[in-house]
Coordinates of C-alpha atoms and ligand atoms in Angstrom, one line a residue:
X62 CA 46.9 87.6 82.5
X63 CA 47.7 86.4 85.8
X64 CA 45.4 85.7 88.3
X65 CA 44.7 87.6 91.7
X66 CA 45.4 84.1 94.4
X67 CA 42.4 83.6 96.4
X68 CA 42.4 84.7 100.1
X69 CA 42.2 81.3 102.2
X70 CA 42.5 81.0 105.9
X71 CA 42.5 78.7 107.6
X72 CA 40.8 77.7 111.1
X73 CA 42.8 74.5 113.2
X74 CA 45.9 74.1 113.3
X75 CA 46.5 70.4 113.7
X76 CA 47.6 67.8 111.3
X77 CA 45.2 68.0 109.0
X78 CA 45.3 72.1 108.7
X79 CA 49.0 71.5 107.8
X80 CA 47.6 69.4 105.3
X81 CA 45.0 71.6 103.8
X82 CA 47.8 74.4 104.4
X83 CA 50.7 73.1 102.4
X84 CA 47.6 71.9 99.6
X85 CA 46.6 75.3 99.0
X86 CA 49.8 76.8 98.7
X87 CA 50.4 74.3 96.0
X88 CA 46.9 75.6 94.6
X89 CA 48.7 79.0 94.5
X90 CA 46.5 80.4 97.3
X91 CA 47.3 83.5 99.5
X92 CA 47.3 81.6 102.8
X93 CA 46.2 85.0 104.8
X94 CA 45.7 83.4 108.7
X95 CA 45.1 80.8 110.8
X96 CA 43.7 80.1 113.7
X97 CA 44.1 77.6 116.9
X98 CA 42.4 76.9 120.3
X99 CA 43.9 79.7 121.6
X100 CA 45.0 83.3 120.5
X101 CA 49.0 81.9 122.0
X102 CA 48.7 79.1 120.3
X103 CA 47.5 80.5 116.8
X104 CA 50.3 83.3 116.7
X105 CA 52.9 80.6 117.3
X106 CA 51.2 78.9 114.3
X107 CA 51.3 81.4 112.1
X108 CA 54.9 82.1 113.0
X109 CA 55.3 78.6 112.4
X110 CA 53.7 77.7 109.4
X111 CA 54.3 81.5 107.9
X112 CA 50.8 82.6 107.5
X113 CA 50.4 86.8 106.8
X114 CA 48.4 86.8 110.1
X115 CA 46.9 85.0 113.4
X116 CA 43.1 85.3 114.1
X117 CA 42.5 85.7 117.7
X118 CA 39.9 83.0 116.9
X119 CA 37.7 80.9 114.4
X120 CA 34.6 83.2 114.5
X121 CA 36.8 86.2 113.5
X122 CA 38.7 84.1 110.9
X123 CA 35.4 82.7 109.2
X124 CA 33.7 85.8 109.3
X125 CA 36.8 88.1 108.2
X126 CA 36.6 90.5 105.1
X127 CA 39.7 89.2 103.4
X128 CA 39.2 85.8 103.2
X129 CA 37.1 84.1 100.2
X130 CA 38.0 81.1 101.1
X131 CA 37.5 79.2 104.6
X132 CA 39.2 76.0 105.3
X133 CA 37.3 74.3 108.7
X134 CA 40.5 71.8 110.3
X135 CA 39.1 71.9 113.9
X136 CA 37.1 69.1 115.7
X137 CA 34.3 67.9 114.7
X138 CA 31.6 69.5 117.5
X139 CA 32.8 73.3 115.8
X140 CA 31.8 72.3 112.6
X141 CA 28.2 73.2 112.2
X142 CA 28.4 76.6 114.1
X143 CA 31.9 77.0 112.0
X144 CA 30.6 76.1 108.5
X145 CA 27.3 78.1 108.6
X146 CA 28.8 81.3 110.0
X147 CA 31.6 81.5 107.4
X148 CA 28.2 80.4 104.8
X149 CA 26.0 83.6 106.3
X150 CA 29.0 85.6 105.4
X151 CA 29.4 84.9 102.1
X152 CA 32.3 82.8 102.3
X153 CA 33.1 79.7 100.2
X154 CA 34.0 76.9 102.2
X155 CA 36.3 73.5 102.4
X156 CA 34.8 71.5 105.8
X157 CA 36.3 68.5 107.5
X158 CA 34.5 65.5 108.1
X159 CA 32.5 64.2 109.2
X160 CA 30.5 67.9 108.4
X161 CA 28.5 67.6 111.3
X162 CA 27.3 65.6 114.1
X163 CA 24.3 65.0 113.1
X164 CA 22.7 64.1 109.9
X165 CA 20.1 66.9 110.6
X166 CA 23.0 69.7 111.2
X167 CA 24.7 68.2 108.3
X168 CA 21.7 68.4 106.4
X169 CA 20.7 72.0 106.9
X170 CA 24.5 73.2 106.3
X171 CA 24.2 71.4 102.8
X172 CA 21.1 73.6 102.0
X173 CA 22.1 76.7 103.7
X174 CA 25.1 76.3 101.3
X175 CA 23.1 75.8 98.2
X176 CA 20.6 78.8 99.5
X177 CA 24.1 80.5 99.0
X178 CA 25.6 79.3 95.8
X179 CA 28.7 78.9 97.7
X180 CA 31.3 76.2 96.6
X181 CA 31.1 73.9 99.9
X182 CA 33.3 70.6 99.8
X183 CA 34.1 68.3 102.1
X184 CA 37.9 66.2 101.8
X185 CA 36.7 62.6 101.2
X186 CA 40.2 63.3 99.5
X187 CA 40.1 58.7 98.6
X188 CA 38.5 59.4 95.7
X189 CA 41.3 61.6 94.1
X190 CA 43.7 58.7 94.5
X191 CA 43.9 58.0 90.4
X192 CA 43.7 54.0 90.6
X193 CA 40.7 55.1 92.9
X194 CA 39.7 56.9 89.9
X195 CA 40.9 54.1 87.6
X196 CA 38.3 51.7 89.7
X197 CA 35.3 53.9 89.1
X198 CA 36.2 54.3 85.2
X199 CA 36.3 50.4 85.0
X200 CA 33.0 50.1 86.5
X201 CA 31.1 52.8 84.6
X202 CA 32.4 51.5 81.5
X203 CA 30.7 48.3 82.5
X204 CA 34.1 46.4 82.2
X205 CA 33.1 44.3 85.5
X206 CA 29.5 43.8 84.4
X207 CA 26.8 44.0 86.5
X208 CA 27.9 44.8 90.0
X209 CA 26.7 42.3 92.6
X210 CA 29.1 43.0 95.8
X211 CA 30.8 45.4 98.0
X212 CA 33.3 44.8 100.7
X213 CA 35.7 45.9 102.8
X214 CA 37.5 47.3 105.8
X215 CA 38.8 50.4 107.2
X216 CA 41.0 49.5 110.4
X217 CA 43.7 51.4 111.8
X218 CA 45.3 50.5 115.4
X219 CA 46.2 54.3 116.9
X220 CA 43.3 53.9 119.6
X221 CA 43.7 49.9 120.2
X222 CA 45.0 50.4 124.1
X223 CA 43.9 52.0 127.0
X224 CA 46.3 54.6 127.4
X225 CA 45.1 55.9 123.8
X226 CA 43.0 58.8 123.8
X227 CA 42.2 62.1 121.7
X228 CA 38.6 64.4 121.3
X229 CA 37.5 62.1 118.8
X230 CA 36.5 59.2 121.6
X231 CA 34.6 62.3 123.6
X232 CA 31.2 62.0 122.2
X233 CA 30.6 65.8 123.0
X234 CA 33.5 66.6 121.0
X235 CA 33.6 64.2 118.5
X236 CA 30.1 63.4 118.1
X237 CA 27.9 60.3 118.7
X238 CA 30.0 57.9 116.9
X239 CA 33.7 57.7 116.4
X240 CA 34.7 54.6 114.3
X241 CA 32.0 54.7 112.0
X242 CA 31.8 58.8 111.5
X243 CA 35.6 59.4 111.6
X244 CA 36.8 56.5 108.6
X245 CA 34.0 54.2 107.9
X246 CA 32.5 58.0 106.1
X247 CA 35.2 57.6 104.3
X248 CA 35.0 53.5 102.9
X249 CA 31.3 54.6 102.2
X250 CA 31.9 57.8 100.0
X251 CA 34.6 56.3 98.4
X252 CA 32.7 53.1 97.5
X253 CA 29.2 54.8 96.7
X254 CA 31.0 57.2 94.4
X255 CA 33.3 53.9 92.5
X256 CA 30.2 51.8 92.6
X257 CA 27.5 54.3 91.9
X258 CA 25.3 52.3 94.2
X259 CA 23.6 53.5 96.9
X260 CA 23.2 51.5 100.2
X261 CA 19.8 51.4 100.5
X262 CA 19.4 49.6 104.2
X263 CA 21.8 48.4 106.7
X264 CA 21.9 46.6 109.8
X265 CA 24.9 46.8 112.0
X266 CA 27.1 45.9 115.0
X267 CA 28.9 48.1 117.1
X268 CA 31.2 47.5 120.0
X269 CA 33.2 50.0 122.7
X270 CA 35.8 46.9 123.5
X271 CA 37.6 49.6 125.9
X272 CA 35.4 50.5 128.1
X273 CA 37.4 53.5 129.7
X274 CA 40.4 54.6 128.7
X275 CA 43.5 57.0 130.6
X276 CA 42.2 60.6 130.5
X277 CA 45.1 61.9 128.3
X278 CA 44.3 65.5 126.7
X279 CA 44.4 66.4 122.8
X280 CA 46.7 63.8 121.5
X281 CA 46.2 63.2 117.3
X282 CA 46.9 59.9 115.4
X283 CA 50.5 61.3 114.4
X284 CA 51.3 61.6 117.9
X285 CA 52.7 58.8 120.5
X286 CA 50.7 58.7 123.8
X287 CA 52.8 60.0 127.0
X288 CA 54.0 56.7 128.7
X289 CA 53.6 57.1 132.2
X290 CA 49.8 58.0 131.7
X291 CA 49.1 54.6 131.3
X292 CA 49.7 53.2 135.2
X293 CA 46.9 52.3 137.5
X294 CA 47.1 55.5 138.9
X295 CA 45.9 57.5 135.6
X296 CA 42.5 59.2 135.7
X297 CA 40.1 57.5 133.7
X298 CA 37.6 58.7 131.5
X299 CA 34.8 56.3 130.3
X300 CA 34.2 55.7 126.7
X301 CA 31.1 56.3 124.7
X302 CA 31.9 56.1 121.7
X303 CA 32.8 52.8 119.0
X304 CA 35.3 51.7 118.5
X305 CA 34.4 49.1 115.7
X306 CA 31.6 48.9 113.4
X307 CA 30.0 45.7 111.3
X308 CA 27.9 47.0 108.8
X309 CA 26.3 44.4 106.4
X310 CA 24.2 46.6 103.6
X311 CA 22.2 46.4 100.5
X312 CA 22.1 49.1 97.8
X313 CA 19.6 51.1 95.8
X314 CA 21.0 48.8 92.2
X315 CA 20.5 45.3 93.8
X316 CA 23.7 44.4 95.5
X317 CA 24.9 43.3 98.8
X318 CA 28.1 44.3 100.7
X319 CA 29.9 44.0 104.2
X320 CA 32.0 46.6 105.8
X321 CA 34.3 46.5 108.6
X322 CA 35.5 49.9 110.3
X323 CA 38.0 49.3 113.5
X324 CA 40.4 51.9 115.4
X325 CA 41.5 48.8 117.4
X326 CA 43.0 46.6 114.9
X327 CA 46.7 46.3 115.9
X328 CA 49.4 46.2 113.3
X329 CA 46.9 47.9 110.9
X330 CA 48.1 52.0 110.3
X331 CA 45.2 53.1 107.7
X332 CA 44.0 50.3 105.8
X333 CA 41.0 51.2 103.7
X334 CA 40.7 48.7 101.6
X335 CA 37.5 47.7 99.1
X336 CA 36.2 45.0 96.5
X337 CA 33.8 45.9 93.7
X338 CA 32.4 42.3 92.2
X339 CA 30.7 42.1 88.9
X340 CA 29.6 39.2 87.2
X341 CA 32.2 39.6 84.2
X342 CA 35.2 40.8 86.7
X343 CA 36.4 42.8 90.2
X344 CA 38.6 45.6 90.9
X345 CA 40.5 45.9 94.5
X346 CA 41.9 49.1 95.6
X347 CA 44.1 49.1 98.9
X348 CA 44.9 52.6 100.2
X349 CA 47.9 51.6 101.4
X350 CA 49.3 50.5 98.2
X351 CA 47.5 52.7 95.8
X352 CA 49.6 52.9 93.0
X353 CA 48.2 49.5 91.4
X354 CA 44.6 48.1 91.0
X355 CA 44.1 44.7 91.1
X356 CA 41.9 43.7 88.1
X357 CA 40.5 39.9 88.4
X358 CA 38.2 37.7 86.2
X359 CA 37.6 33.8 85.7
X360 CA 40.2 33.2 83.5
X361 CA 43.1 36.2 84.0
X362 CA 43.9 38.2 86.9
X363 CA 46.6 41.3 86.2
X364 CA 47.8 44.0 88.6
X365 CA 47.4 47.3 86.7
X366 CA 50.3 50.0 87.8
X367 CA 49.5 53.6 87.4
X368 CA 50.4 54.9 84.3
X369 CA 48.5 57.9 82.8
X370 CA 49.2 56.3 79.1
X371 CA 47.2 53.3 80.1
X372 CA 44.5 54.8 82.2
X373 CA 40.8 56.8 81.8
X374 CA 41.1 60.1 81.3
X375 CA 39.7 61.2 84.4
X376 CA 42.5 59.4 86.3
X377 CA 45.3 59.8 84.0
X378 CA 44.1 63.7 85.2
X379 CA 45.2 62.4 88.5
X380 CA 48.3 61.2 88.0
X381 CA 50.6 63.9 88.0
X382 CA 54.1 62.4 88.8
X383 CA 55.5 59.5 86.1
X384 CA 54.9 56.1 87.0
X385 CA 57.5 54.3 89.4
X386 CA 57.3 57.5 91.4
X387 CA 54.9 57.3 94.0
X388 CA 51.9 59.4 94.9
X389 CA 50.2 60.0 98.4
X390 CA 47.9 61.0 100.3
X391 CA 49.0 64.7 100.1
X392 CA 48.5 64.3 96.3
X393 CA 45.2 63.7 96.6
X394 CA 44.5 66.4 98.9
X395 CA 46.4 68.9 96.3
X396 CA 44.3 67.5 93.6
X397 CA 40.9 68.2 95.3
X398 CA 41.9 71.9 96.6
X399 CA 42.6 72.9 93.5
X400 CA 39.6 71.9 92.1
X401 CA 37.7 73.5 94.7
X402 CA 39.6 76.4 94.4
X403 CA 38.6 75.9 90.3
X404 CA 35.3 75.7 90.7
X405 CA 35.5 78.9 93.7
X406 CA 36.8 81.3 90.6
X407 CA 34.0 79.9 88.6
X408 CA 35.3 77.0 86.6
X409 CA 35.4 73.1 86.6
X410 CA 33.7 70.1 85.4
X411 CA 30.3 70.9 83.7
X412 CA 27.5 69.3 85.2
X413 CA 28.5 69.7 88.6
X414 CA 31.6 69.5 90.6
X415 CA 34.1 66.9 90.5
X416 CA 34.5 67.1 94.0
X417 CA 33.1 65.6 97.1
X418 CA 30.2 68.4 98.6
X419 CA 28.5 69.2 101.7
X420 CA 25.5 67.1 99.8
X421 CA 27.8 64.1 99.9
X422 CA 28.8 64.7 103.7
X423 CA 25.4 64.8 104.4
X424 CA 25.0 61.8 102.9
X425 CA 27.5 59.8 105.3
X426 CA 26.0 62.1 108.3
X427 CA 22.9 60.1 107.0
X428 CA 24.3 56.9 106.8
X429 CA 26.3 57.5 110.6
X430 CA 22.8 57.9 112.3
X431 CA 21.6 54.4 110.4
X432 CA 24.3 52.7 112.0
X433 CA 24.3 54.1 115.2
X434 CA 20.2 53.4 114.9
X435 CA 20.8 49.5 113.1
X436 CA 23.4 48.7 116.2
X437 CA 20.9 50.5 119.3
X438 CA 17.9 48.4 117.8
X439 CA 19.0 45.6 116.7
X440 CA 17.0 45.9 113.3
X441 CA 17.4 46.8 109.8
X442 CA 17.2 50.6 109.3
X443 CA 16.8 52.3 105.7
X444 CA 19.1 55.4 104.4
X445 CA 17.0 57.5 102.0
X446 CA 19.1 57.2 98.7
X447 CA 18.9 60.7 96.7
Ligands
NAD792 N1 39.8 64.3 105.4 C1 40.7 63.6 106.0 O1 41.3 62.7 105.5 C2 40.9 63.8 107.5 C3 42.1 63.3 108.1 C4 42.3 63.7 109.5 C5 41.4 64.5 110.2 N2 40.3 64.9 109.5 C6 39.3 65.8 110.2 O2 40.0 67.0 110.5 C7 39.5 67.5 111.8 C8 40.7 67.8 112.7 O3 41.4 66.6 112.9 P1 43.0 66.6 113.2 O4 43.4 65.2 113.0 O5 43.7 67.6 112.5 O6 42.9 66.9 114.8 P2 44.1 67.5 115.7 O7 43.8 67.2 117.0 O8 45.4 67.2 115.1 O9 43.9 69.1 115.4 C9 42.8 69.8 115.8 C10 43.3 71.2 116.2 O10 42.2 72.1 116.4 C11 42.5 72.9 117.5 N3 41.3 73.6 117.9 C12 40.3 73.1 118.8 N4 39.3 74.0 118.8 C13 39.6 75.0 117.9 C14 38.9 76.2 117.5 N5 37.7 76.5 118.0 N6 39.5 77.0 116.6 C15 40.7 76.6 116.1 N7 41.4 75.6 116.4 C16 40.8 74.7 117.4 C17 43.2 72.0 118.5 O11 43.9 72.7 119.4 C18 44.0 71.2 117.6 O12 45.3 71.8 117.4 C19 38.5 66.5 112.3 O13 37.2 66.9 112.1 C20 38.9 65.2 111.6 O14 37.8 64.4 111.4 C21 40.1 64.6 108.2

């Protein structure tokens, strides 16, 4: 029998609702509206991007009788009121991160959506990169032994001069912190959820090393800045908000780990790259190049290419295209839709969803505020692990 699509909207209509767009089509979703800043901008859109219909704005979309499905793309500060309206109305919901602000807004949305038994995810979309998958496989078989240390970066270079700008270095748009919330959320789900540690306590450094920057409106990070903003002349707007973030940790199993997070690192596009090391042997996984794992020990080291014959099951799942052909980051974002859209229609992993949840972006929320708190004080600060 074939099955009814699910009714998805979809509220932003910037890069990453493209992304979440073109993911749910491939999901077989009914992609029934869409909706921008403004009423102009989300018929031109939907025109655009064919969607059945415009919403004249978010609140109507998330709150509409024929949607099931609510996909929040917009910036960060409409999250919360966003995410808990399309909750109260029954809706089931795919939220971007960082889910809120603050880890107390983030933290009531993950109960109100539990009070609702809605499906509530969040796209820390990393983890459905299969050699990302391969990684975590490797260290639950206990292949690496125990697990002793965590490191890495996430630096990208989109913000590293002064006539850079976008809503995301606006603390009242973007929220308190920028660096950390916006990609080091990301290094930290991605390596909890390989690891299965916990960081426990942190103490961190933060630095603003542009301390104003040319008052350029809404530009993303797939967009170039407009040239002639840059001259003495240019307004200025000063910044807030970090642009890099040390964070030195321990974790709830007894190991220790370093992480750098950057926007001002030039030459460096999206370069999320970790280390897991165990006492028998490490894996390294480099976003950039994530078709291969690097697998080392004392005695051989060996660069494992994905291959679903040769991998765990759960990320042979992942690997949809034959080896030698490579995969993305749209991939991984078709790969988590549909299982939220799996899980919406009532199937899916047993014993809880495969996919990253409003619990788990409530966890980076909590871990956001301990840096933030680590780099005002100067101190260590503890993250209640669940
Ligand atoms: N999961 C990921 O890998 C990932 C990647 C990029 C961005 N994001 C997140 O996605 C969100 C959007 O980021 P982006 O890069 O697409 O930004 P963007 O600037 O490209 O797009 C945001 C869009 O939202 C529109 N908008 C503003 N207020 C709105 C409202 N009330 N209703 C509807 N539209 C509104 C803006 O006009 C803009 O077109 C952010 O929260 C960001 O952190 C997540």
């Amino acid at each position: 029998m074939t099955e009814v699509p699910l009714r998805v909207a979809i509220a932003g209509a910037g890069m990453i609702a493209r992304v979440h767009l073109d993911a749910a089509r491939r999901a077989g979703a009914r992609i029934t509206g869409i909706s921008a800043s403004t009423p102009e901008r989300g018929r031109a859109a939907a025109a655009e991007l064919g969607t059945e219909r415009a919403f004249a704005d978010s609140e109507e979309l998330v709150t509409s009788d024929d949607v099931d499905v609510v996909h929040i793309c917009t910036p960060n500060d409409s999250h919360r009121p966003l995410a808990e309206l399309a909750l109260r109305a029954g809706k089931h919901v795919v939220c971007e991160k960082p889910l809120a602000t603050s880890a107390g807004d983030a933290r009531a949305l993950a109960d109100l959506a539990a009070s609702h038994g809605a499906v509530a995810a969040v796209p820390f979309v990393y983890r459905y990169h299969p050699m990302a998958a391969e990684a975590r496989a490797r260290v639950r078989s206990g292949a690496l032994g125990k697990v002793r240390l965590l490191h890495g970066h996430y630096l990208q270079d989109w913000l590293s001069e002064q006539a850079d700008n976008n809503w995301r270095v606006d603390a009242a748009v973007g929220g308190p912190s920028r660096a950390f919330a916006d990609i080091g959320s990301h290094w930290c789900d991605l390596v909890e959820w390989v690891s299965g540690h916990r960081i426990a306590e942190l103490t961190a450094l933060t630095d603003t090393v542009l301390a104003e920057r040319s008052a350029v409106a809404a530009r993303t990070f797939s967009a170039t800045c407009e040239a002639d903003e840059s001259g003495p002349a240019a307004p200025r707007q000063a910044v807030r908000t970090e642009d890099l973030a040390h964070v030195l940790f321990r974790t709830d199993l007894g190991a220790s780990g370093t992480l750098l997070v950057s926007q001002v690192s030039p030459g460096r596009k999206n370069r999320l790259w970790f280390e897991v090391d165990g006492a028998d042997a490490s894996v390294t996984f480099d976003q950039e190049n994530p078709e291969s794992l690097l697998v080392g020990s004392r005695r051989t080291s060996e660069t494992v290419v994905r291959d679903a014959a040769v991998l765990a099951p759960e990320a042979a799942r992942l690997s949809v295209v034959p080896p030698g052909h490579p995969m993305g980051y749209r991939d991984c974002f078709a790969a988590f839709v549909a299982d939220v859209h799996t899980a919406v229609r009532g199937g899916g992993a047993d014993g809880g969803p495969s996919f990253p949840t409003f619990e788990d972006a409530a966890r980076t929320a909590a871990l956001t505020d301990a840096v933030l708190a680590a780099a005002r004080t100067r101190t260590w600060t503890e993250v209640p692990t669940p």
